[in-house]
N, CA, C and O atoms as a MOPAC input file, in Angstrom:
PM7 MOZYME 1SCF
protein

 N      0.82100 1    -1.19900 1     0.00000 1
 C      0.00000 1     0.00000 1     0.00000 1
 C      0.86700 1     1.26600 1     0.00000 1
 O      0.60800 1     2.16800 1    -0.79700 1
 N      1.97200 1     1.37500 1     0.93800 1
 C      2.79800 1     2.57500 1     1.11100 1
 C      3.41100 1     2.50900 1    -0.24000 1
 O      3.31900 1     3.54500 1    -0.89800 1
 N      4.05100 1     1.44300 1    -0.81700 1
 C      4.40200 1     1.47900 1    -1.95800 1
 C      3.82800 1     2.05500 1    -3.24700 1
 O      4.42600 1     2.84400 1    -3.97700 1
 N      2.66500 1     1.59900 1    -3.43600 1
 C      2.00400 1     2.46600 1    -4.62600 1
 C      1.23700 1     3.61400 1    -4.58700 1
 O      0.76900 1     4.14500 1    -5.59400 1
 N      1.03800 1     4.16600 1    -3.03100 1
 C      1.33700 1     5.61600 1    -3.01900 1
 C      2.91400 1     6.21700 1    -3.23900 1
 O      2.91300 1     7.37600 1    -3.65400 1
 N      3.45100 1     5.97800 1    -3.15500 1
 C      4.99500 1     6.44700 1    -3.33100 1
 C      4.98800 1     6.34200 1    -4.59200 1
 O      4.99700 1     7.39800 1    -5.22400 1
 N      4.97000 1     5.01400 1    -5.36700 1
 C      4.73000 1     5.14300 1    -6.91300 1
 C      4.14400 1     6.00300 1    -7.60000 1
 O      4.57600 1     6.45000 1    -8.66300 1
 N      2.78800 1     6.41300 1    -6.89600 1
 C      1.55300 1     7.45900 1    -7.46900 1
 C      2.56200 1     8.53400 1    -7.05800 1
 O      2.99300 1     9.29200 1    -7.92700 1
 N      2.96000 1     8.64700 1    -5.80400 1
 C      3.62500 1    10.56500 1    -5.90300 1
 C      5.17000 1    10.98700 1    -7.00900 1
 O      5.69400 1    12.03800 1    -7.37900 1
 N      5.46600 1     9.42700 1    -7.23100 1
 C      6.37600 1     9.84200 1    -8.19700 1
 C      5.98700 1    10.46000 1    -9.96700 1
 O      6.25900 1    11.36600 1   -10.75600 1
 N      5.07300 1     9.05400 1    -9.79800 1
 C      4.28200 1     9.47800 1   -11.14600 1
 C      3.80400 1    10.66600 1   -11.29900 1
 O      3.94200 1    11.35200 1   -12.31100 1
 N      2.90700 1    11.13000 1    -9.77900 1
 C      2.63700 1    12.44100 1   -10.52000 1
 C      3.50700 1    14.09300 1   -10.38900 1
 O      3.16300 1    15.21100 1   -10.77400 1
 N      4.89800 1    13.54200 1    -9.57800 1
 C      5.83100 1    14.48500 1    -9.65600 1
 C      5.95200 1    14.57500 1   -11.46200 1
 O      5.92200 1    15.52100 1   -12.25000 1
 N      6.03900 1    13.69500 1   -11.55700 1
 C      6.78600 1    12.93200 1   -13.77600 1
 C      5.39300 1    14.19900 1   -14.13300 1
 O      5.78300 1    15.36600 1   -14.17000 1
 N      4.12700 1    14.00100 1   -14.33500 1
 C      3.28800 1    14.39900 1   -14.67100 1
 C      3.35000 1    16.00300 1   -14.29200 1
 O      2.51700 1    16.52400 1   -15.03300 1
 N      3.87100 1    16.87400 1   -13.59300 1
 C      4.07000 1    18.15900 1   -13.06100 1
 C      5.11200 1    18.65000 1   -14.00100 1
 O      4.97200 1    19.60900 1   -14.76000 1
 N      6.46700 1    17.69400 1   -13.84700 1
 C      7.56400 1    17.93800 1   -14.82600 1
 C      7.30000 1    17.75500 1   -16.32200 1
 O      8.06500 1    18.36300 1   -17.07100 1
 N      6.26500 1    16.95700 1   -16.91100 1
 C      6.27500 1    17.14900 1   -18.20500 1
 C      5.63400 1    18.69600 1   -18.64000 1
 O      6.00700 1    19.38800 1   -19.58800 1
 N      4.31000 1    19.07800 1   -17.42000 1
 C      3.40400 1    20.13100 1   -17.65900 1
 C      4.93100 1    20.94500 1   -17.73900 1
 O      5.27700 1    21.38600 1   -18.83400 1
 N      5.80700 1    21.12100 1   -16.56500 1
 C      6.52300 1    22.53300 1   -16.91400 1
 C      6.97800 1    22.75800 1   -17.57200 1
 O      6.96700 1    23.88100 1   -18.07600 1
 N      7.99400 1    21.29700 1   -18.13800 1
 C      8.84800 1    21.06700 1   -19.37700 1
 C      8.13900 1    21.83900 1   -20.80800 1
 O      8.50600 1    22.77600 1   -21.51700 1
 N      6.93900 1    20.91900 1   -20.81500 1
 C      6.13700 1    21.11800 1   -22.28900 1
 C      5.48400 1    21.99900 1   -22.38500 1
 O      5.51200 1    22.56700 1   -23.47700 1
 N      4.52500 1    22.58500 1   -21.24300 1
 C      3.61600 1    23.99500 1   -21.52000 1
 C      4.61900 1    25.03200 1   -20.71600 1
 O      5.41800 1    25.69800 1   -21.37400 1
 N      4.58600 1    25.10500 1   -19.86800 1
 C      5.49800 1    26.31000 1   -18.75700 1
 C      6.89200 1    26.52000 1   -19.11700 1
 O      7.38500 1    27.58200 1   -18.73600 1
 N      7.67700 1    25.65700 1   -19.82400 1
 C      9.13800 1    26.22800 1   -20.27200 1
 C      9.28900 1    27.42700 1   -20.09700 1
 O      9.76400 1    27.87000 1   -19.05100 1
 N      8.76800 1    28.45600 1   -21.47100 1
 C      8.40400 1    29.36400 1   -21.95800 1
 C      7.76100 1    30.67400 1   -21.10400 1
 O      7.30500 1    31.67100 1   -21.66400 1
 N      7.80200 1    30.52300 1   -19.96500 1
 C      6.70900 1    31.70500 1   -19.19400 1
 C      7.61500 1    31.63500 1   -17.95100 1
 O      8.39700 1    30.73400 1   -17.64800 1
 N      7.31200 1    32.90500 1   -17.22400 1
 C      7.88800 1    33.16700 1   -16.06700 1
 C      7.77400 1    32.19000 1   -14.96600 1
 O      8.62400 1    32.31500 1   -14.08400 1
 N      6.76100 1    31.08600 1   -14.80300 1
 C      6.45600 1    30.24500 1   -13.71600 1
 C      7.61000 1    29.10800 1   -14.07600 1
 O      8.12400 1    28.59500 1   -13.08100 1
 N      8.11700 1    28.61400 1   -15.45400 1
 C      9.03000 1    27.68500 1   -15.76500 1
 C     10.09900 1    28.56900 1   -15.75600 1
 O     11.00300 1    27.90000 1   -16.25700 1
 N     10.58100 1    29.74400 1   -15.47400 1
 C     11.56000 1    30.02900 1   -15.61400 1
 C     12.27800 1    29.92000 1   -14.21900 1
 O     13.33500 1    29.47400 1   -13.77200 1
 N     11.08700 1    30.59500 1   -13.74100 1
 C     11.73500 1    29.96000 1   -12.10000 1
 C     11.82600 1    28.66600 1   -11.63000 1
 O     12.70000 1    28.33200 1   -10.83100 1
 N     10.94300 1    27.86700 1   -12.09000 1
 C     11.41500 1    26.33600 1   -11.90000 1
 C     12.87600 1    25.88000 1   -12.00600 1
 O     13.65600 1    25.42000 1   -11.17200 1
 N     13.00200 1    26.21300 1   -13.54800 1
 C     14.39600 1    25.63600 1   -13.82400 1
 C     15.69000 1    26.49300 1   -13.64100 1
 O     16.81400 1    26.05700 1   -13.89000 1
 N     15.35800 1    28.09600 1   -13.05900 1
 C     16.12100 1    29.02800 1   -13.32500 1
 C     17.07000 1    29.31300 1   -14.39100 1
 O     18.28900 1    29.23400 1   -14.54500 1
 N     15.63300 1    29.82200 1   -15.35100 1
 C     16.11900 1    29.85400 1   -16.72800 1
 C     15.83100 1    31.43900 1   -16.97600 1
 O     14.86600 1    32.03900 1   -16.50100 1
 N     17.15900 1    32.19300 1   -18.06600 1
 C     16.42500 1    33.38200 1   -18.10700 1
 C     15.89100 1    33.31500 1   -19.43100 1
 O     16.27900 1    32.56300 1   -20.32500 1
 N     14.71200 1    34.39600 1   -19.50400 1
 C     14.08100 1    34.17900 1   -20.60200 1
 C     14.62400 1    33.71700 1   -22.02800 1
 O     14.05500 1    32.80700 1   -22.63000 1
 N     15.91700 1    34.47000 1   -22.63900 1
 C     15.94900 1    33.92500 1   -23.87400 1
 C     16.81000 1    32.63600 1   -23.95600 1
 O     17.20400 1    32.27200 1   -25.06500 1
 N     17.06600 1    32.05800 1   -23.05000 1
 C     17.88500 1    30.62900 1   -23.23700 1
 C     16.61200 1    30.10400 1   -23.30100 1
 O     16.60400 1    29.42800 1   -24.33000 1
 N     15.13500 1    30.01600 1   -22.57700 1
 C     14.35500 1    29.52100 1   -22.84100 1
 C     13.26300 1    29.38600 1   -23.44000 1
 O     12.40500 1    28.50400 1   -23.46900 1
 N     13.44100 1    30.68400 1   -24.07100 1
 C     12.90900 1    30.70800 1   -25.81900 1
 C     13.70600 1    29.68000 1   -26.60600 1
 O     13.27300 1    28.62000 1   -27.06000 1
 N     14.99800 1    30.18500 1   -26.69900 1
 C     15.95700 1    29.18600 1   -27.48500 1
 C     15.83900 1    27.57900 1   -27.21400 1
 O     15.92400 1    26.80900 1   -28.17100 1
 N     15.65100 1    27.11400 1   -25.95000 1
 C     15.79300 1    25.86800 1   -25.97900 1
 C     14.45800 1    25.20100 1   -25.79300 1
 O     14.42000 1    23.98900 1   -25.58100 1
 N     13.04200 1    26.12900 1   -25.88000 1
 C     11.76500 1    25.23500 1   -25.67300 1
 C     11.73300 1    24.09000 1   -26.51100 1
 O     11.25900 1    23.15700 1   -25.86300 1
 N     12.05200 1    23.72400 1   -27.75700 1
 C     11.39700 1    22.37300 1   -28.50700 1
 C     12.58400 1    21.45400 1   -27.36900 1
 O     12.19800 1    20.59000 1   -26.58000 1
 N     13.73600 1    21.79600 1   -27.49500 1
 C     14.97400 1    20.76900 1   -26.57700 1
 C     13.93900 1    20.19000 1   -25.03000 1
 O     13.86200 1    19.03900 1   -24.60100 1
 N     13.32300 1    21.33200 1   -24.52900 1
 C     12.80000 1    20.81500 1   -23.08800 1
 C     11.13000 1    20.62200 1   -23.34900 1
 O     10.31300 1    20.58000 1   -22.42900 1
 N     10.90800 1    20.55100 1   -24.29400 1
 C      9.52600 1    19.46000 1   -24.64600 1
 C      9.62500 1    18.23100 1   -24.97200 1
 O      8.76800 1    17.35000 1   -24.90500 1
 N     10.82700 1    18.17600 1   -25.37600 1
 C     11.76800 1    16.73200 1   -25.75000 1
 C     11.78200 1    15.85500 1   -24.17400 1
 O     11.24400 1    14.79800 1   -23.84300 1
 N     12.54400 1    16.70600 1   -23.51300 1
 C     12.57300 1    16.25900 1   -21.72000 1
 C     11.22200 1    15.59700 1   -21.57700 1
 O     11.03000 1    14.40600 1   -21.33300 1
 N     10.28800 1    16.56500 1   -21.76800 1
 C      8.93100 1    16.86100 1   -20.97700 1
 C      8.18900 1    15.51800 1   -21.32900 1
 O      7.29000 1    15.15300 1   -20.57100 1
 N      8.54400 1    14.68500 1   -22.54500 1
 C      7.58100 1    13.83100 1   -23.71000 1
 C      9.08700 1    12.60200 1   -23.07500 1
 O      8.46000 1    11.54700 1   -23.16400 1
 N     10.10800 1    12.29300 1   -22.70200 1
 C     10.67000 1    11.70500 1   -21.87000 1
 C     10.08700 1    10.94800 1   -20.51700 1
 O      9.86200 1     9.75400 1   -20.32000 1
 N      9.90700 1    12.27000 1   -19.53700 1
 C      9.32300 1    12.16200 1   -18.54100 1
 C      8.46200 1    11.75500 1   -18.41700 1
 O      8.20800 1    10.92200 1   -17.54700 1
 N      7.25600 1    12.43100 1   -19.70100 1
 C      6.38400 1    12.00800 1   -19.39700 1
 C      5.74200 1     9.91100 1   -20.09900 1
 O      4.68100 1     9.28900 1   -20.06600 1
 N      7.30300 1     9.59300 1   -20.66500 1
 C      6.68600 1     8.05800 1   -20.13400 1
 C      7.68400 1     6.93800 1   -18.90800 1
 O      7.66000 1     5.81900 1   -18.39600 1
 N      8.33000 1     7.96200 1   -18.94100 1
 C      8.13600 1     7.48400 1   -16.70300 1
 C      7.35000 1     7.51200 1   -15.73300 1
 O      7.31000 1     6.76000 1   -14.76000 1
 N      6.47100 1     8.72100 1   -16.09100 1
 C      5.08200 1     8.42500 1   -15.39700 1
 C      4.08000 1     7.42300 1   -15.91100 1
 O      3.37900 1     6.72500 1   -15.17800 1
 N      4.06300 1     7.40200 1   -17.53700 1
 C      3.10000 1     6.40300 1   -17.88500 1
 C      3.86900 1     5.31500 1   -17.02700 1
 O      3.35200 1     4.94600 1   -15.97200 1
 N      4.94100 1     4.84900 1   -17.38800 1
 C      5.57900 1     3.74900 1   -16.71000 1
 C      4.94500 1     3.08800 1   -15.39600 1
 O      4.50500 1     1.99700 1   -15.03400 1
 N      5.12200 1     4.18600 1   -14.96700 1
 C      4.73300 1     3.90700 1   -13.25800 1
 C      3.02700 1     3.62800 1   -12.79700 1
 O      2.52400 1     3.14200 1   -11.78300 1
 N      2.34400 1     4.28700 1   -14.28900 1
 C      1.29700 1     4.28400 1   -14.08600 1
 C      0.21300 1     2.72500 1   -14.49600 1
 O     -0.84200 1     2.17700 1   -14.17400 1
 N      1.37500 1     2.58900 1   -15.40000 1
 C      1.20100 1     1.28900 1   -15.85800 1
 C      1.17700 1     0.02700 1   -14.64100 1
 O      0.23800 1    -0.68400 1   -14.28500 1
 N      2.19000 1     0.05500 1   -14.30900 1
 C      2.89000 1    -0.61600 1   -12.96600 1
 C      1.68700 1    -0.91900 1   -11.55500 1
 O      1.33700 1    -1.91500 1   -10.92200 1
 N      1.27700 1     0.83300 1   -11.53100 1
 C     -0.11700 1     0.87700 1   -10.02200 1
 C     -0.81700 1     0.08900 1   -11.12300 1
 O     -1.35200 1    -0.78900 1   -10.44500 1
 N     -1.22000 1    -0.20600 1   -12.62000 1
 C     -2.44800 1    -0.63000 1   -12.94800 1
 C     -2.57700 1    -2.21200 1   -12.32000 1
 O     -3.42600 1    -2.70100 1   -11.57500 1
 N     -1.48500 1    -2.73400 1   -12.88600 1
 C     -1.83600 1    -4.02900 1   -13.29200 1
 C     -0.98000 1    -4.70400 1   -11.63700 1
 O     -0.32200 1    -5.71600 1   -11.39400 1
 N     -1.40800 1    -3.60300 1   -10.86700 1
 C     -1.68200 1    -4.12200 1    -9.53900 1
 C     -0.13800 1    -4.96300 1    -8.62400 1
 O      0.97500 1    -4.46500 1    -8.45400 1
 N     -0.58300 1    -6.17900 1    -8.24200 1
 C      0.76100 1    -6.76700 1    -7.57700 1
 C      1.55000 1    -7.76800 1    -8.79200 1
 O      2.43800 1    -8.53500 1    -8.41800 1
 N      1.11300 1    -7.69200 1   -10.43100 1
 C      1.40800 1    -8.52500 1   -11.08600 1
 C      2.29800 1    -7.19300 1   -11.50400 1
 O      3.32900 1    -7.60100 1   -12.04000 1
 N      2.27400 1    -5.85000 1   -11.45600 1
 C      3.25800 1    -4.76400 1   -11.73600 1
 C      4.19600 1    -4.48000 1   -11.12000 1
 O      4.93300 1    -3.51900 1   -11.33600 1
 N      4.30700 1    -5.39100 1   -10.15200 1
 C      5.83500 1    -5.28400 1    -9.16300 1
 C      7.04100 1    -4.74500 1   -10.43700 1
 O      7.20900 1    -3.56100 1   -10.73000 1
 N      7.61000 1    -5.63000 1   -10.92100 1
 C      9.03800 1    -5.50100 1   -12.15000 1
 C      8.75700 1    -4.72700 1   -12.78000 1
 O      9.77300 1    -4.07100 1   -13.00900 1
 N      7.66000 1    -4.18800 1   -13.43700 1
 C      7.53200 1    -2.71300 1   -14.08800 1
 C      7.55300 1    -1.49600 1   -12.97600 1
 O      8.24500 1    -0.50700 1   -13.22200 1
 N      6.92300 1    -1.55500 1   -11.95800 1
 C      7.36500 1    -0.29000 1   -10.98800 1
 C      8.48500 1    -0.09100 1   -10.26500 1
 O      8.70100 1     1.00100 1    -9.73900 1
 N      9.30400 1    -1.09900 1   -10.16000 1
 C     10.65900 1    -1.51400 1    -9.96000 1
 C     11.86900 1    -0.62600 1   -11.18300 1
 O     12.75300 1     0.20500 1   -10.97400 1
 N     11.38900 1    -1.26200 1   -12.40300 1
 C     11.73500 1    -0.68100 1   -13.22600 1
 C     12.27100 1     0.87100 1   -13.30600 1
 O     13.35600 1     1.43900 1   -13.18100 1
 N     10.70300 1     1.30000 1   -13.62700 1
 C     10.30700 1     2.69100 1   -14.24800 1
 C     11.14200 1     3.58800 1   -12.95100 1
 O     11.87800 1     4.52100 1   -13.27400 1
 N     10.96600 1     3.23800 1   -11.55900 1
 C     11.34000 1     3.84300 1   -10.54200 1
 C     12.93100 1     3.69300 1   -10.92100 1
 O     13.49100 1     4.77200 1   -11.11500 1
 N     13.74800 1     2.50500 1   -11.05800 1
 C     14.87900 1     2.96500 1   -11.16700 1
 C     15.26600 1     3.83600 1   -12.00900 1
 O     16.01200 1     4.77400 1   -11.73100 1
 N     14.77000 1     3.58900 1   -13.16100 1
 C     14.93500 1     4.54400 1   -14.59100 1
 C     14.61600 1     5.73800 1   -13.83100 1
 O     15.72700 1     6.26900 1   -13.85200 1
 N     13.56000 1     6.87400 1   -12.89300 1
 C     13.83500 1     7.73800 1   -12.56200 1
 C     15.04300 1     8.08300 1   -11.22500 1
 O     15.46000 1     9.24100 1   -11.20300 1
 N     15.49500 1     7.27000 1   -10.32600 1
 C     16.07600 1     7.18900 1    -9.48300 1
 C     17.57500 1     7.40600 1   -10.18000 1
 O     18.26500 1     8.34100 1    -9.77200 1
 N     18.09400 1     6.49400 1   -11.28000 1
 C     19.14000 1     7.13000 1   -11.99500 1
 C     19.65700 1     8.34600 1   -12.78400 1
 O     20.79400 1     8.80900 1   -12.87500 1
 N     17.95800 1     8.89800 1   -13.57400 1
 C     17.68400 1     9.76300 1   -14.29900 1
 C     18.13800 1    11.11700 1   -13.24700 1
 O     18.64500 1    12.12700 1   -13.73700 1
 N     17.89900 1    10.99100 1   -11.84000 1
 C     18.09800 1    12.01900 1   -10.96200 1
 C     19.04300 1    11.96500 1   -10.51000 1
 O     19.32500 1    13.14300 1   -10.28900 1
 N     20.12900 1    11.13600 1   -10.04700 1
 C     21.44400 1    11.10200 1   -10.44500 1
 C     21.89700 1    12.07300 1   -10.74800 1
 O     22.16600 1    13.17600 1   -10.27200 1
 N     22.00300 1    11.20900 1   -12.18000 1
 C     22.35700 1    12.41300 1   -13.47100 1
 C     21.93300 1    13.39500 1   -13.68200 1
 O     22.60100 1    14.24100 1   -14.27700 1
 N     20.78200 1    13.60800 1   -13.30400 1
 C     20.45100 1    15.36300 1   -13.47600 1
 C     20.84000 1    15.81500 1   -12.17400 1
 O     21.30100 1    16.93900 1   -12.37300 1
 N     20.92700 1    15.48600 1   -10.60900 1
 C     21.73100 1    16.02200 1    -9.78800 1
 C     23.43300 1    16.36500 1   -10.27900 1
 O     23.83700 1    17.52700 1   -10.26800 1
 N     24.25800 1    15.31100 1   -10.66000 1
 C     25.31400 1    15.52700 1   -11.09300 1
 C     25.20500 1    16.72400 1   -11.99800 1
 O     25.15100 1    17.75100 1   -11.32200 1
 N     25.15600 1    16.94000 1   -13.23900 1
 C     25.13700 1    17.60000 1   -14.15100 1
 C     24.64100 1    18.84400 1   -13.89700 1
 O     25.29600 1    19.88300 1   -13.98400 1
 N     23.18000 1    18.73200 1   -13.50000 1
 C     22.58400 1    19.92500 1   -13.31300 1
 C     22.05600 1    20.79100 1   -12.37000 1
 O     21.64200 1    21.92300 1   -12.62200 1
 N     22.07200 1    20.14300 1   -11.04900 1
 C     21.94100 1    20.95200 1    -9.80200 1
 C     21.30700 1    19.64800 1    -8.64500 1
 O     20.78400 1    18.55800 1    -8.87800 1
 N     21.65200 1    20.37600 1    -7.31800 1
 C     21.53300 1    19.15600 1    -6.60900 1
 C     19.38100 1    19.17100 1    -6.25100 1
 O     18.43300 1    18.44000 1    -5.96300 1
 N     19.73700 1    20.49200 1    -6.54400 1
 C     17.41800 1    20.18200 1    -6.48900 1
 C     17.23300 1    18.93700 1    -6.48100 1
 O     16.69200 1    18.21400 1    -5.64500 1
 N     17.85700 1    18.65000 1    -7.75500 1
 C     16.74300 1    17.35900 1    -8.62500 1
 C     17.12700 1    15.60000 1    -7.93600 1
 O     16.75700 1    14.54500 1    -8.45000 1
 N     17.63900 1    15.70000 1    -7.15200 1
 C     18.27900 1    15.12200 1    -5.92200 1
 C     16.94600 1    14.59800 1    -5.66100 1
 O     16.43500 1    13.61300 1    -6.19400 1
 N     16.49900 1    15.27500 1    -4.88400 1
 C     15.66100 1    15.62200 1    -3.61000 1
 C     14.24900 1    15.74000 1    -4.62500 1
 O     13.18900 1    15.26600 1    -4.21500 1
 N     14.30200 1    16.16800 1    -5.48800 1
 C     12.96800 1    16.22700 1    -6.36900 1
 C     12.27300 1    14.79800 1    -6.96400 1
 O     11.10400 1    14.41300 1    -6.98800 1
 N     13.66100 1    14.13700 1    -7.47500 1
 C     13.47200 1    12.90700 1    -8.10000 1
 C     13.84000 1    11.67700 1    -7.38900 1
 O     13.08400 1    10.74600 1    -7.11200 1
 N     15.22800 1    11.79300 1    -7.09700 1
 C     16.15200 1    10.38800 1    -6.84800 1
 C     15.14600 1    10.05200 1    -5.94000 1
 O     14.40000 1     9.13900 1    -6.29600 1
 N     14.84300 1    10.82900 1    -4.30700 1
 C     14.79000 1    10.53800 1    -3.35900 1
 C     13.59500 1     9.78400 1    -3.01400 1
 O     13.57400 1     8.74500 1    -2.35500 1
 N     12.44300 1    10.49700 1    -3.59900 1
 C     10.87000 1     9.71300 1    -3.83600 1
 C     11.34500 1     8.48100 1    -4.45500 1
 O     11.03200 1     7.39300 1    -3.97300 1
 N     11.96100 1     8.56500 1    -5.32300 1
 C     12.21100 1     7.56400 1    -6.41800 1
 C     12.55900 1     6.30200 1    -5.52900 1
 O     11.89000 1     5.28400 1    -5.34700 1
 N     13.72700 1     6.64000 1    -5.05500 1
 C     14.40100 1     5.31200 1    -3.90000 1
 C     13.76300 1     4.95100 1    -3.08400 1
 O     13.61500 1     3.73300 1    -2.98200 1
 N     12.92800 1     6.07700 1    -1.89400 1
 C     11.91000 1     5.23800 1    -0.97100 1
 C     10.87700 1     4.21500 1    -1.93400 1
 O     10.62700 1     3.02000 1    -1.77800 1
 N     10.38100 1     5.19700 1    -3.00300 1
 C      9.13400 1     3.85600 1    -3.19600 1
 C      9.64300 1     2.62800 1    -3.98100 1
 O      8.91600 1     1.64000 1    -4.08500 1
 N     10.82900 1     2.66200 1    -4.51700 1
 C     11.47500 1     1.16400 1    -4.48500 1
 C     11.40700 1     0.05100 1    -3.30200 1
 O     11.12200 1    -1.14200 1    -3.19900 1
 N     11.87600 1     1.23300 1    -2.38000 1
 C     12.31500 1     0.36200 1    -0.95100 1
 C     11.13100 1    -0.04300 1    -0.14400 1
 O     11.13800 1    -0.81800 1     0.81200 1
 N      9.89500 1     0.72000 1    -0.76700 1
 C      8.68300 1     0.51200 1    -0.12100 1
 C      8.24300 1    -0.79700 1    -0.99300 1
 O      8.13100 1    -1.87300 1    -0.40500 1
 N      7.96300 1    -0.69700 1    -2.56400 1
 C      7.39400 1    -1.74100 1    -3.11400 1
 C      8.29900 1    -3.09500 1    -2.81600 1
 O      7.74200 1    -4.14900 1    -2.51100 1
 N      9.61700 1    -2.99500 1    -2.91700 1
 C     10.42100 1    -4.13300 1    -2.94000 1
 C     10.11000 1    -4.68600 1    -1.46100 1
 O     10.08900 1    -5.91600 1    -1.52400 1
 N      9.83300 1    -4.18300 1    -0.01400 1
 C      9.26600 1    -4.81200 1     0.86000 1
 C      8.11500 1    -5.05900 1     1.31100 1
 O      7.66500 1    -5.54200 1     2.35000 1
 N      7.53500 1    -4.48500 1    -0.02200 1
 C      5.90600 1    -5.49800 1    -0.16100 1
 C      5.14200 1    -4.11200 1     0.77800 1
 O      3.93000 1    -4.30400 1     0.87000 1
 N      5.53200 1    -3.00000 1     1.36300 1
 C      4.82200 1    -2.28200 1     1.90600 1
 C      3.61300 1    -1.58900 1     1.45900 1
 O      3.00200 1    -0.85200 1     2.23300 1

């Protein structure tokens, strides 16, 4: 149970990040997200709709996973590592936020589904 709420809050973190990625890039509310100033993110909106259409099938992933119930264990296992690494790497590279935004949800609800919680 704790587990596929943790799954659901990751998924719908994925689902927040595609909205900012794909619609909000472009506007002052995504600029502060990503602390972008405006014309790098004129320049790079199609690049971070690219992200956004990424992300957003890590959430399908995950969403897939809550569907098909306790037979979705190895797909939410999955999709969660794929974001748990993904944040990693975007901590490394790009700021430690995404740490704490991604990895960290990401790892508890592994540690939750993998002990059946």
């Amino acid at each position: 149970m704790v587990g596929n709420i943790l799954t659901g809050l990751v998924a719908l973190i994925h689902c927040y990040i595609v909205y900012l990625e794909m619609v909000l890039w472009d506007t002052p509310r995504g600029h502060k997200a990503f602390n972008l100033k405006p014309d790098f993110a004129s320049a790079s909106k199609v690049l971070a709709a690219n992200q956004g259409l990424y992300n957003g099938f890590l959430a399908a992933g995950l969403i897939w996973g809550l569907y098909l119930g306790a037979g979705g264990f190895h797909i939410k296992i999955f999709f969660l590592l794929c974001v748990a690494i993904a944040g990693l790497y975007g901590a490394a590279t790009v700021g430690r936020k995404i740490l704490f935004i991604q990895t960290v949800p990401a790892v508890l609800a592994i540690a939750a589904v993998w002990l059946g919680w």
